[in-house]
XYZ file of C-alpha atoms in Angstrom:
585
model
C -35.602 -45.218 243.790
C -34.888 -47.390 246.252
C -35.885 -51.440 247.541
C -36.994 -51.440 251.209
C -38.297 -55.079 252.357
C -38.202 -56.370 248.767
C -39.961 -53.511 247.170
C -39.250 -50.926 244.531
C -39.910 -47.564 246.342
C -39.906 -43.605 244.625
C -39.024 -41.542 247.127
C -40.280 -38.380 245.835
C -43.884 -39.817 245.672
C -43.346 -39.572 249.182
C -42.154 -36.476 249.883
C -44.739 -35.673 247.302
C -47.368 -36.464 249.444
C -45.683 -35.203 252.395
C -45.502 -31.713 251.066
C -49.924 -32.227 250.247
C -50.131 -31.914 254.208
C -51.373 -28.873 255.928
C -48.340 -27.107 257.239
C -45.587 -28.885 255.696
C -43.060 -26.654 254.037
C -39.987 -28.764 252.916
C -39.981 -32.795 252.720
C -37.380 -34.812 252.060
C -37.081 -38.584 252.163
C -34.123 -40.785 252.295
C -33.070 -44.405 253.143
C -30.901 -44.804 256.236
C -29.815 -48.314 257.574
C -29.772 -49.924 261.224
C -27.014 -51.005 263.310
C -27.760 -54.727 261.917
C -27.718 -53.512 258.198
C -31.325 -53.705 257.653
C -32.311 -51.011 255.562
C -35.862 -48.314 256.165
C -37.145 -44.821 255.799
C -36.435 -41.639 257.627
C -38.551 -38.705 256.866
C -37.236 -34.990 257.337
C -39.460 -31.993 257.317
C -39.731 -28.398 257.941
C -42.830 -26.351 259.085
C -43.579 -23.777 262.132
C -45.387 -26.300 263.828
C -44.308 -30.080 265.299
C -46.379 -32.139 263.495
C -46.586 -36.083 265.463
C -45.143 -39.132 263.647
C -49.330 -40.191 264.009
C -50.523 -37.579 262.292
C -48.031 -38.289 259.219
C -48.765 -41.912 259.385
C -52.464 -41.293 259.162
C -52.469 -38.755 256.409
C -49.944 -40.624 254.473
C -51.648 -43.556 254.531
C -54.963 -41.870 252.579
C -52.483 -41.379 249.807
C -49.913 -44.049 249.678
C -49.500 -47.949 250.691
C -48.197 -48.973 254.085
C -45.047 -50.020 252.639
C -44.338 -46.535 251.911
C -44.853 -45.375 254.993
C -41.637 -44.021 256.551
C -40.142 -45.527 259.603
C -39.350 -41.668 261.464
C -40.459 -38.142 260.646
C -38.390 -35.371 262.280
C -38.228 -31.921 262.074
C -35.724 -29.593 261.205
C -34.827 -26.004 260.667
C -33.533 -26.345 257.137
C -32.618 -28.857 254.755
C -29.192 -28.944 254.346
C -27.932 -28.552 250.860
C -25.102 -28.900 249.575
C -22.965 -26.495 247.212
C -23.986 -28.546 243.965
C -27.907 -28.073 245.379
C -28.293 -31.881 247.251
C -29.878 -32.265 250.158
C -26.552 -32.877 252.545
C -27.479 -35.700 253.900
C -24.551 -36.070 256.478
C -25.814 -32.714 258.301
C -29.097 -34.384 258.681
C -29.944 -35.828 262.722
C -29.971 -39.463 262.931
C -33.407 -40.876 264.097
C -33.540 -41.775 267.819
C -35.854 -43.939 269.683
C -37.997 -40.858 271.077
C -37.883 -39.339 267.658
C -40.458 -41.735 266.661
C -43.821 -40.465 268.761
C -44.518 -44.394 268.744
C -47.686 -45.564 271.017
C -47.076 -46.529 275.091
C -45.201 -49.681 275.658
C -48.472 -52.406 275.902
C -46.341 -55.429 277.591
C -47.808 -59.579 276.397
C -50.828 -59.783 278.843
C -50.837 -64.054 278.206
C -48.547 -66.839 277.209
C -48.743 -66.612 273.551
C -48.049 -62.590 273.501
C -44.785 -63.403 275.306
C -43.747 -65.589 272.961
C -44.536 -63.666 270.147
C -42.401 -60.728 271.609
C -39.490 -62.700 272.526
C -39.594 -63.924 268.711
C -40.062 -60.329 267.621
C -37.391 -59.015 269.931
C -34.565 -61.216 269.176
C -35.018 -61.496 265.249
C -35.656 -57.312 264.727
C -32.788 -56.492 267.689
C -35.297 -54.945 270.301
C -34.664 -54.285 273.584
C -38.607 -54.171 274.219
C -41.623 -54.431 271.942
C -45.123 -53.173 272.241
C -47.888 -55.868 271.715
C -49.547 -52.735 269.625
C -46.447 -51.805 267.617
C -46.669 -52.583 263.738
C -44.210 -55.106 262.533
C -42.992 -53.270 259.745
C -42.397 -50.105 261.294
C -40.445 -51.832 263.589
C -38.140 -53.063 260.813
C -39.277 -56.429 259.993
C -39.488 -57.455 256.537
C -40.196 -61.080 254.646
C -36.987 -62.195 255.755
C -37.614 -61.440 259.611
C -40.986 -63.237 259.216
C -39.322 -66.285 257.751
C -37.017 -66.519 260.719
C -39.827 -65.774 263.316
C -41.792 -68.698 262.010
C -38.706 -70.840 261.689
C -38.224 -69.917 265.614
C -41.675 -70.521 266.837
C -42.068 -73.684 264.772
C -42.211 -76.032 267.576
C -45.276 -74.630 268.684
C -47.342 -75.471 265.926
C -49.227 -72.631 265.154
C -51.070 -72.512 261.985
C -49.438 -68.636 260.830
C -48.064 -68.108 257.215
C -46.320 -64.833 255.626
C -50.095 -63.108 255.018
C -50.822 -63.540 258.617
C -47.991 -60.729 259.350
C -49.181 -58.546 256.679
C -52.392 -58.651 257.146
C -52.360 -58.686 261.160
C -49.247 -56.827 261.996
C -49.065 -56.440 265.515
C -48.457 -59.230 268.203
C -52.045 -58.797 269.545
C -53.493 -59.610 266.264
C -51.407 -62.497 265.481
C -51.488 -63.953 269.012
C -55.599 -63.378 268.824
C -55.863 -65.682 266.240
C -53.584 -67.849 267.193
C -55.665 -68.443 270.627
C -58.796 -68.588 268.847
C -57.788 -70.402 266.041
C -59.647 -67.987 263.794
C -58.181 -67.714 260.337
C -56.917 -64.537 258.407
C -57.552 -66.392 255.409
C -60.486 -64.726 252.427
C -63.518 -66.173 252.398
C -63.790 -68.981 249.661
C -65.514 -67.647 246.184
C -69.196 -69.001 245.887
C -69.103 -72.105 243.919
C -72.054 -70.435 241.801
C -69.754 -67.542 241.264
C -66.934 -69.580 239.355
C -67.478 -69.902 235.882
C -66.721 -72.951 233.030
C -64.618 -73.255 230.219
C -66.721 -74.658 227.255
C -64.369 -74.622 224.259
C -63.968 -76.506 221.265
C -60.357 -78.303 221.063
C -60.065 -78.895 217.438
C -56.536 -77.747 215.710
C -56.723 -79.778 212.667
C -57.573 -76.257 210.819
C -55.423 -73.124 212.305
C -55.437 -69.302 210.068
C -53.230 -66.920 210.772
C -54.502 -63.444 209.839
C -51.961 -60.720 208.802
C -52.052 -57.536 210.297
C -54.893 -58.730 213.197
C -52.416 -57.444 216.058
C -52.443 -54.292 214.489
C -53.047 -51.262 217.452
C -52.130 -53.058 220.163
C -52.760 -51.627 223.919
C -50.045 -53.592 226.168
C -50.127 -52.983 229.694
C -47.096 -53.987 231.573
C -44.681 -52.807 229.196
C -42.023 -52.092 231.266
C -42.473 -55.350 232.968
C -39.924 -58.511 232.328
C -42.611 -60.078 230.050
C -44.054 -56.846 229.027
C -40.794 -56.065 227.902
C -40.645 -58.639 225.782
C -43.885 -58.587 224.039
C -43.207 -55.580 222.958
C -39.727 -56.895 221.812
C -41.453 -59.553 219.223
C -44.378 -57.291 218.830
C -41.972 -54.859 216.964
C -40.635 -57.732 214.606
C -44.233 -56.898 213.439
C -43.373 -54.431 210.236
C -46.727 -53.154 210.684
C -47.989 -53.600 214.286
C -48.259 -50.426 216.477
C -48.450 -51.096 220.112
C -49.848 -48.656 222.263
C -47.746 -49.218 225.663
C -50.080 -47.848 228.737
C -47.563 -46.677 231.707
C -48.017 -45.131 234.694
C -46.634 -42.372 235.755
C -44.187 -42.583 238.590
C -41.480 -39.580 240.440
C -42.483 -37.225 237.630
C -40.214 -39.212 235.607
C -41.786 -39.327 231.898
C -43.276 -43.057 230.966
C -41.086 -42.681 227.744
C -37.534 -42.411 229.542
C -38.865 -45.241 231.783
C -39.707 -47.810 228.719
C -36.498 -46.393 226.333
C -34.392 -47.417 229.911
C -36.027 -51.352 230.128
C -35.686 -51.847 226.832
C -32.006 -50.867 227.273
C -31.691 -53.232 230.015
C -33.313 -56.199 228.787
C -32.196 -55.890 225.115
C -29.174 -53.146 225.232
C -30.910 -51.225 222.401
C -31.878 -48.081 221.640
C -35.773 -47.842 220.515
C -36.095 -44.063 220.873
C -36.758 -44.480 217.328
C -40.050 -46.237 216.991
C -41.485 -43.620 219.527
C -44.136 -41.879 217.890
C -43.794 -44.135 214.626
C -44.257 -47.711 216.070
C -44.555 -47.030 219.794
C -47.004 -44.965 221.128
C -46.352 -44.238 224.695
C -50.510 -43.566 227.094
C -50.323 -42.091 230.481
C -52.940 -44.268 232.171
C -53.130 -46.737 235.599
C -55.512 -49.647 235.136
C -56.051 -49.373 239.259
C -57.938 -46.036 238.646
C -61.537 -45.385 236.618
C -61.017 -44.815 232.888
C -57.345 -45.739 233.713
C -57.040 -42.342 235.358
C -57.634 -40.616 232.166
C -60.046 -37.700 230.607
C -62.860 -38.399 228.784
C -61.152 -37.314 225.896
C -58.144 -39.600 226.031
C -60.515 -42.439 227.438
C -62.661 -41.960 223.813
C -59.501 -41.749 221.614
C -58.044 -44.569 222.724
C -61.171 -46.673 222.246
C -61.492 -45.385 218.866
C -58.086 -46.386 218.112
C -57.157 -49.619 219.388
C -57.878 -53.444 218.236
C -56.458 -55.516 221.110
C -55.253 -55.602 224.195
C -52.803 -57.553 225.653
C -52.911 -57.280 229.736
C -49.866 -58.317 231.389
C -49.779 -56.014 234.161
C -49.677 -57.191 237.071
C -48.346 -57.200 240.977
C -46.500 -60.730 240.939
C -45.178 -61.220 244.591
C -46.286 -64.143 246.337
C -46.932 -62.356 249.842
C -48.357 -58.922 250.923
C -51.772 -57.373 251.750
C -54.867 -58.560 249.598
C -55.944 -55.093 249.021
C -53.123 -53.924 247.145
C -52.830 -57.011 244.568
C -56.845 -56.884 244.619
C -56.810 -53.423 243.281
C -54.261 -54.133 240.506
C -54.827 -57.563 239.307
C -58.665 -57.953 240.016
C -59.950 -54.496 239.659
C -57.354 -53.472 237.493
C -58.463 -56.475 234.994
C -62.057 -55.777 235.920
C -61.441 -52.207 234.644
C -59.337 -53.588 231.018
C -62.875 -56.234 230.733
C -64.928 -52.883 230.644
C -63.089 -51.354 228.217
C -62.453 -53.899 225.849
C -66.199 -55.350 225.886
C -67.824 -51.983 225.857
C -65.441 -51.163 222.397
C -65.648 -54.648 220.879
C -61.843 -54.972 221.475
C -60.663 -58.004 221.544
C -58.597 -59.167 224.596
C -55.102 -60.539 225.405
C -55.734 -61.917 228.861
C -51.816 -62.935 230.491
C -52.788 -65.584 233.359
C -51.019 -68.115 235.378
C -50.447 -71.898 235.895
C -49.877 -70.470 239.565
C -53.846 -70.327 239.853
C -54.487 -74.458 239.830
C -52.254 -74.112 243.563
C -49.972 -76.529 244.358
C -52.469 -79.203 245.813
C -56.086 -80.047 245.668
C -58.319 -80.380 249.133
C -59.898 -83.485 246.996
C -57.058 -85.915 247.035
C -59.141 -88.383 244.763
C -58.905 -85.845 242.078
C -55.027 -85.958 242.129
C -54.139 -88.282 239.121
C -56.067 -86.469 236.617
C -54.389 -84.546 234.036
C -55.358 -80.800 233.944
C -55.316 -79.075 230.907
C -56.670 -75.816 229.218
C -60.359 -77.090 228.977
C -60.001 -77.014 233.275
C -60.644 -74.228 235.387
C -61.332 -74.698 238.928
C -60.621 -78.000 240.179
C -60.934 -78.095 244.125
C -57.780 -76.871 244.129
C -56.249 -74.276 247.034
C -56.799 -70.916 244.800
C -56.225 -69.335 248.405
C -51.953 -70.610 248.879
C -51.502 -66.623 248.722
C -52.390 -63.381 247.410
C -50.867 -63.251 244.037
C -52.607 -67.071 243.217
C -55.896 -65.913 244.578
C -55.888 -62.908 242.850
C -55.030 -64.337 239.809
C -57.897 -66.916 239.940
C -60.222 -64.075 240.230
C -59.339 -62.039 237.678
C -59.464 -65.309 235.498
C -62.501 -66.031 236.429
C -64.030 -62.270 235.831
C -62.521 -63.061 231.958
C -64.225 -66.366 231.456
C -67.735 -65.088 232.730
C -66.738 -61.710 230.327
C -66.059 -64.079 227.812
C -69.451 -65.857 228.154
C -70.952 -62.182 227.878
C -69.411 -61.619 224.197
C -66.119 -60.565 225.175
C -63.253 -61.547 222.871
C -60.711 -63.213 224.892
C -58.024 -65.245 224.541
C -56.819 -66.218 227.834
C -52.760 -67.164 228.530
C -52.036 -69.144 231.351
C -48.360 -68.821 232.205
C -45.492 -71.142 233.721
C -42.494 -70.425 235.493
C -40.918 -68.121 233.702
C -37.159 -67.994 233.008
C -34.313 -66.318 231.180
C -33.873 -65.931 227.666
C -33.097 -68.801 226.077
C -30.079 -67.252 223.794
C -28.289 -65.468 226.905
C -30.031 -66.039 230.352
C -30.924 -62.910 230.597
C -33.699 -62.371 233.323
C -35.683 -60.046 235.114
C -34.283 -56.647 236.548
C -35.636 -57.389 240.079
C -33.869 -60.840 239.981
C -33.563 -60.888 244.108
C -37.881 -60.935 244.153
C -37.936 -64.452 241.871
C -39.011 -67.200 244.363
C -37.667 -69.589 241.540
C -34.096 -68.047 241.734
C -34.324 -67.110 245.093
C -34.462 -71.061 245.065
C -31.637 -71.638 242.997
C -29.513 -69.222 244.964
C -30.139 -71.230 248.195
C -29.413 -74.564 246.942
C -25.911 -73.014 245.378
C -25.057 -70.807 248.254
C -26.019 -72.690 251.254
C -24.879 -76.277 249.885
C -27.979 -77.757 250.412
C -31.516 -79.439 249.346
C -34.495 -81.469 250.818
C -34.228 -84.951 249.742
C -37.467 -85.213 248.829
C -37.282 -82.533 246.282
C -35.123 -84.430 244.088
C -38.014 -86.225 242.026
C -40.086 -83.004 241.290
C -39.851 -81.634 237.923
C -38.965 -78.090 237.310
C -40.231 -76.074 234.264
C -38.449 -74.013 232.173
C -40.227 -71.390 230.141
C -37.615 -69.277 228.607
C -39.410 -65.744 228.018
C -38.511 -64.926 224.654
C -39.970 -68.279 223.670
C -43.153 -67.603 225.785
C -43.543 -63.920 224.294
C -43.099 -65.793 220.944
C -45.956 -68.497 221.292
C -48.355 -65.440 222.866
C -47.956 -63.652 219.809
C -47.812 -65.650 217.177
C -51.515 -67.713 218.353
C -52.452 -64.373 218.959
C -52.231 -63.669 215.224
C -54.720 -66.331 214.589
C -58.209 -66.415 214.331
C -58.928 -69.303 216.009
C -57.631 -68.212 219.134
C -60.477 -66.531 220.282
C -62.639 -67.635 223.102
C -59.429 -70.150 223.611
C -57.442 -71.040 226.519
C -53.519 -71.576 226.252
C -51.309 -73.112 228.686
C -47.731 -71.561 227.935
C -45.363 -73.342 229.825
C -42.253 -75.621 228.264
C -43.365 -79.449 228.819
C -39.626 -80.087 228.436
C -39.259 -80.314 232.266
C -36.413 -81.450 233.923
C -36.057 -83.284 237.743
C -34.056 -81.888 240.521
C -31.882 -84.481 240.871
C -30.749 -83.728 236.817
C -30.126 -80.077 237.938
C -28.462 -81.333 240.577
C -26.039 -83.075 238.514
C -25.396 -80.168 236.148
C -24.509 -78.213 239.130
C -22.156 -80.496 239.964
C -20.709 -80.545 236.623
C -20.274 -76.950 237.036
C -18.285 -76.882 239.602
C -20.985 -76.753 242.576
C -19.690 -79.909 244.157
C -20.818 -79.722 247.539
C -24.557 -79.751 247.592
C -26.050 -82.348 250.068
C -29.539 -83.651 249.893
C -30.688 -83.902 253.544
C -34.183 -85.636 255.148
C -36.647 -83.720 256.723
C -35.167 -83.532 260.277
C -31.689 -82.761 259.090
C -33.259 -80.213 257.017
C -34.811 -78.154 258.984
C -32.037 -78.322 261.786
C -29.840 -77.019 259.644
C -31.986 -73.737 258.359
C -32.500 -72.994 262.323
C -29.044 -73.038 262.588
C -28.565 -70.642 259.398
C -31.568 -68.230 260.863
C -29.146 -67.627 263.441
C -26.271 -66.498 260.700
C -26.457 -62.820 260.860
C -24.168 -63.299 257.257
C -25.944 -66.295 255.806
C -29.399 -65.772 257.266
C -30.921 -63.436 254.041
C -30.111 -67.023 251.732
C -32.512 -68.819 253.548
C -35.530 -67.009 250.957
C -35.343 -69.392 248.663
C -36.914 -72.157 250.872
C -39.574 -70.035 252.433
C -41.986 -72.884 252.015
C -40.028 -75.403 253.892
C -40.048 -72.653 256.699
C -43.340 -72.144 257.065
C -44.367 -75.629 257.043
C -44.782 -77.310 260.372
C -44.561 -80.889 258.691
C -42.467 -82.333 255.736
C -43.567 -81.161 252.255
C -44.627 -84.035 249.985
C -43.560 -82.803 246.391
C -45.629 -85.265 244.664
C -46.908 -83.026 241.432
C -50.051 -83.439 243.059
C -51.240 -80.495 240.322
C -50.710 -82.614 237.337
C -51.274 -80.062 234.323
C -50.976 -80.894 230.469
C -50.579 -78.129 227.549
C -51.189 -81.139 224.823
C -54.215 -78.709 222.937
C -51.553 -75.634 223.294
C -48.578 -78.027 221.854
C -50.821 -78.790 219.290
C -51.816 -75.628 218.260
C -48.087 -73.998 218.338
C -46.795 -77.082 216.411
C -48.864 -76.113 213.231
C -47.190 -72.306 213.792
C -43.927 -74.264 213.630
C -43.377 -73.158 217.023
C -41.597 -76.004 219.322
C -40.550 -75.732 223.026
C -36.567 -75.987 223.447
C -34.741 -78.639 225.175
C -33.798 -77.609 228.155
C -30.289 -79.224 228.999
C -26.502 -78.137 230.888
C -25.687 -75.521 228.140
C -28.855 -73.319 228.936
C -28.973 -73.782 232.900
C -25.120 -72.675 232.361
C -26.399 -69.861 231.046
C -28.762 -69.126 233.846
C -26.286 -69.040 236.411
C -23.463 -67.121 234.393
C -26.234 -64.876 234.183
C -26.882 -64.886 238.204
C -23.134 -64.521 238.422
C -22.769 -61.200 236.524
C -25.325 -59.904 238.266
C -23.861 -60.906 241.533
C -26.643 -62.822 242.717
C -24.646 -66.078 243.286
């Protein structure tokens, strides 16, 4: 497995697929790196006939995403192996620029083309760039689109992160740039976004033993996945049915026994088969890619379902995150109406945006009685996403569906140790954090905006435990610690910990000083963390616009006995030793 652009990657899926291709004999796929460090994929194949780097790209891309698309393909007579049985990777040809069978040089035909490429060319190391060529085969990543649109900032031009994804080539981009069209989704129907009508009352809250009893959780092997299952096993009698896909042939039960190890350094080999029950399945495929058989067993078998599967990235194309969080959900609504399951649906706080296009709106509390709002569902893929799937559950709901539907905060590391998600370098949040530290630096007019702290073993703790009620039904619960803290009082822990030499700049001193860093070939990859100060063309006002409340949720928890922690120096210490081990800061 390995991370190209930000993403987890199995090579042999690849290979895999490559070997499903008429004439292919041997594949093998491995990651190479550039002359500036940046890392990609270089294919290797065997067969009697040359097969073009076109004719890979199009087949492949039937069977996998673009992102797994290799960067070369080249042929060889053998691969190399060494004594132990390893491909020899040292005997294998490096990739050269006519290896790649890319299209004919198309040179800018107008003014905005030729900026574009000079953009392109000096932030990916070209010599030369094709208005046709695809971004990411070229090399570029999230990082090189940051730094593009930091470059070409001065000439105002409406693009964002999707717009590269989405577009790809200069001809695209500089198309709608000229014609001021918009890449953006069309807006949901306002007749086609549904109401929350639900009653608010806590005075009278019963908990039910045993009603989490055969529990499907999807996302298992997820950070918050992980620990649901964690405090769903404190359960003496709860079995939880843990739906994984399959990935590199590798069995789903090595891949959840190895998370678990990570997150909690324990062993649960033992509840396999007792406690844990581990389904083959894929909520982006029909009947979760399963037989009829399974499909009827498990529907027989289970109570609830708890869905926290998801694709959580803030940027990337629509169609993949459609297929997992809106069809994916879409396809857990089916089953769990059409079996009178009752349903566990993990949302986000992320789907209110992080402004409203009706500014009058903007000093109204929001709380769990509030769906849509006028509020920008479409910021990016993962928020728009997220407010559909949401809003499939609520009309579900309104169909007899049992739901209860969890709308997440920002979620952070345990509140005991830190600890925090595997993929740590893919948190915006952290990413955040890292830059501030690292870089020595922070918009000034950041400092009053406050910053929530949900700790995930407290989250997966208030999930379960209302989940075990029966009032929770039909309910919506806003998760998220109200015990918020300002910038400026991280700040000052910070500086109490040692990180003295953080400066809060204005706007214009800002953003001179992340052109300058874009420029860093060694400091350039900490600029992530203040993507949206990048992409902006004007200053960010961080006004909490989004004001949202969790009073009914507080409520409800506080007759559990559950209360949000304190957040204070001793636990952000413990966030950052944690960031330290791993070698993030």
């Amino acid at each position: 497995q390995v991370k190209i652009r930000g993403i987890r990657i199995e090579l042999s899926e690849i290979e895999k697929s490559m070997l499903e291709i008429d004439k292919v004999e041997e594949a093998v796929v491995i990651e190479k790196y550039d002359a500036s460090g940046k890392n990609y994929l270089c294919a290797y194949y065997t067969s009697i006939h040359h097969i073009s780097a076109a004719v890979f790209k199009d087949k492949l891309t039937e069977r996998l995403p673009r992102y797994m698309i290799p960067s070369y393909f080249i042929r060889v007579d053998n691969i190399p192996l060494t004594p132990n049985g390893k491909v020899d990777r040292k005997l294998l040809p490096e990739p050269t620029a006519n290896i790649t069978d890319n299209t004919e040089y198309i040179p800018p035909t107008n003014d905005t083309e030729e900026k574009l490429a000079k953009a392109w060319k000096d932030v990916l190391h070209l010599q030369k760039v094709s208005t046709d060529s695809d971004f990411f085969e070229l090399g570029g990543d999230s990082l090189a689109i940051m730094q593009i649109l930091t470059a070409t900032s001065r000439y105002n031009w409406n693009l964002g992160l999707n717009d590269f994804f989405e577009l790809r080539t200069i001809k695209n981009i500089a198309t709608k740039i000229d014609t001021q069209t918009e890449a953006a989704l069309p807006e949901i129907c306002a007749t086609d976004i549904e109401t929350i009508d639900i009653n608010e009352e806590t005075a009278y809250i019963q908990t039910i033993p045993d009603k989490l009893n055969n529990v499907l959780l999807t996302g298992a092997t997820g950070y918050l996945g992980s620990h649901l299952l964690k405090y769903l096993l404190s359960r003496p009698s709860t079995k939880i049915y843990c739906m994984i896909r399959v990935r590199n042939n590798t069995p789903s039960v090595d891949r959840l026994i190895e998370k678990m190890k990570f997150y909690f350094n324990e062993d649960c080999s033992h509840f396999i088969n007792k406690r844990i029950f581990i389904i083959n399945g894929d909520i982006a495929l029909d009947n979760f890619g399963m037989t009829e058989n399974e499909y009827s067993y498990l529907a027989g078998t289970l109570k609830n379902v708890i869905h926290s599967a998801t694709i959580v990235m803030h940027f990337g194309n629509y169609s993949e995150f459609n297929e997992v969080n809106v069809n994916g959900t879409k396809r857990i609504i089916k089953f769990a109406l059409e079996n009178n399951i009752e349903l566990k649906h993990i949302s986000t706080l992320s789907i209110f945006g992080n402004y409203l296009t009706n500014s009058e709106m903007k000093d109204k509390k929001y709380n769990e009685c509030d769906f849509y709002v006028n509020q920008d569902y479409n910021e990016n893929v993962y928020v728009r996403t997220k407010f559909e799937a949401e809003n499939l559950v609520l009309k579900a709901m309104k169909e007899g569906l049992n739901a209860t539907i969890f709308r997440l905060g920002n979620l952070t590391g345990r509140y005991d140790d830190g600890h925090f998600q595997e993929n740590i370098s893919e948190n915006y949040f952290y990413n955040g954090i890292r830059s501030v530290v690292k870089l020595g630096i922070i918009p000034k007019n950041f400092l009053n905006m406050a910053i929530d702290f949900t700790p995930v073993d407290c989250a997966s703790q208030a999930i379960v435990i209302i989940s075990e009620t029966k009032q929770s039904n039909g309910r919506v619960f806003h998760i998220f610690n109200h015990n918020s803290l300002k910038a400026y009082e991280i700040l000052r822990i910070f500086v109490e910990m040692g990180f003295e030499n953080i400066k809060s700049l204005d706007y214009d001193e800002f953003k001179r000083y992340i052109r300058d860093i874009s420029r860093d070939e060694k400091r350039k990859s900490l600029l992530f963390g203040f993507v949206n100060e990048i992409m902006s063309n004007e200053e960010i006002i961080y006004n909490d616009n989004i004001n949202l409340g969790s009073d009914i949720t507080c409520r409800y928890l506080s007759k559990l006995g559950f209360e949000w922690p304190i957040i204070d120096g001793e636990y952000i210490g413990k966030l950052v030793k944690y960031m330290q081990e791993v070698n993030f800061i």
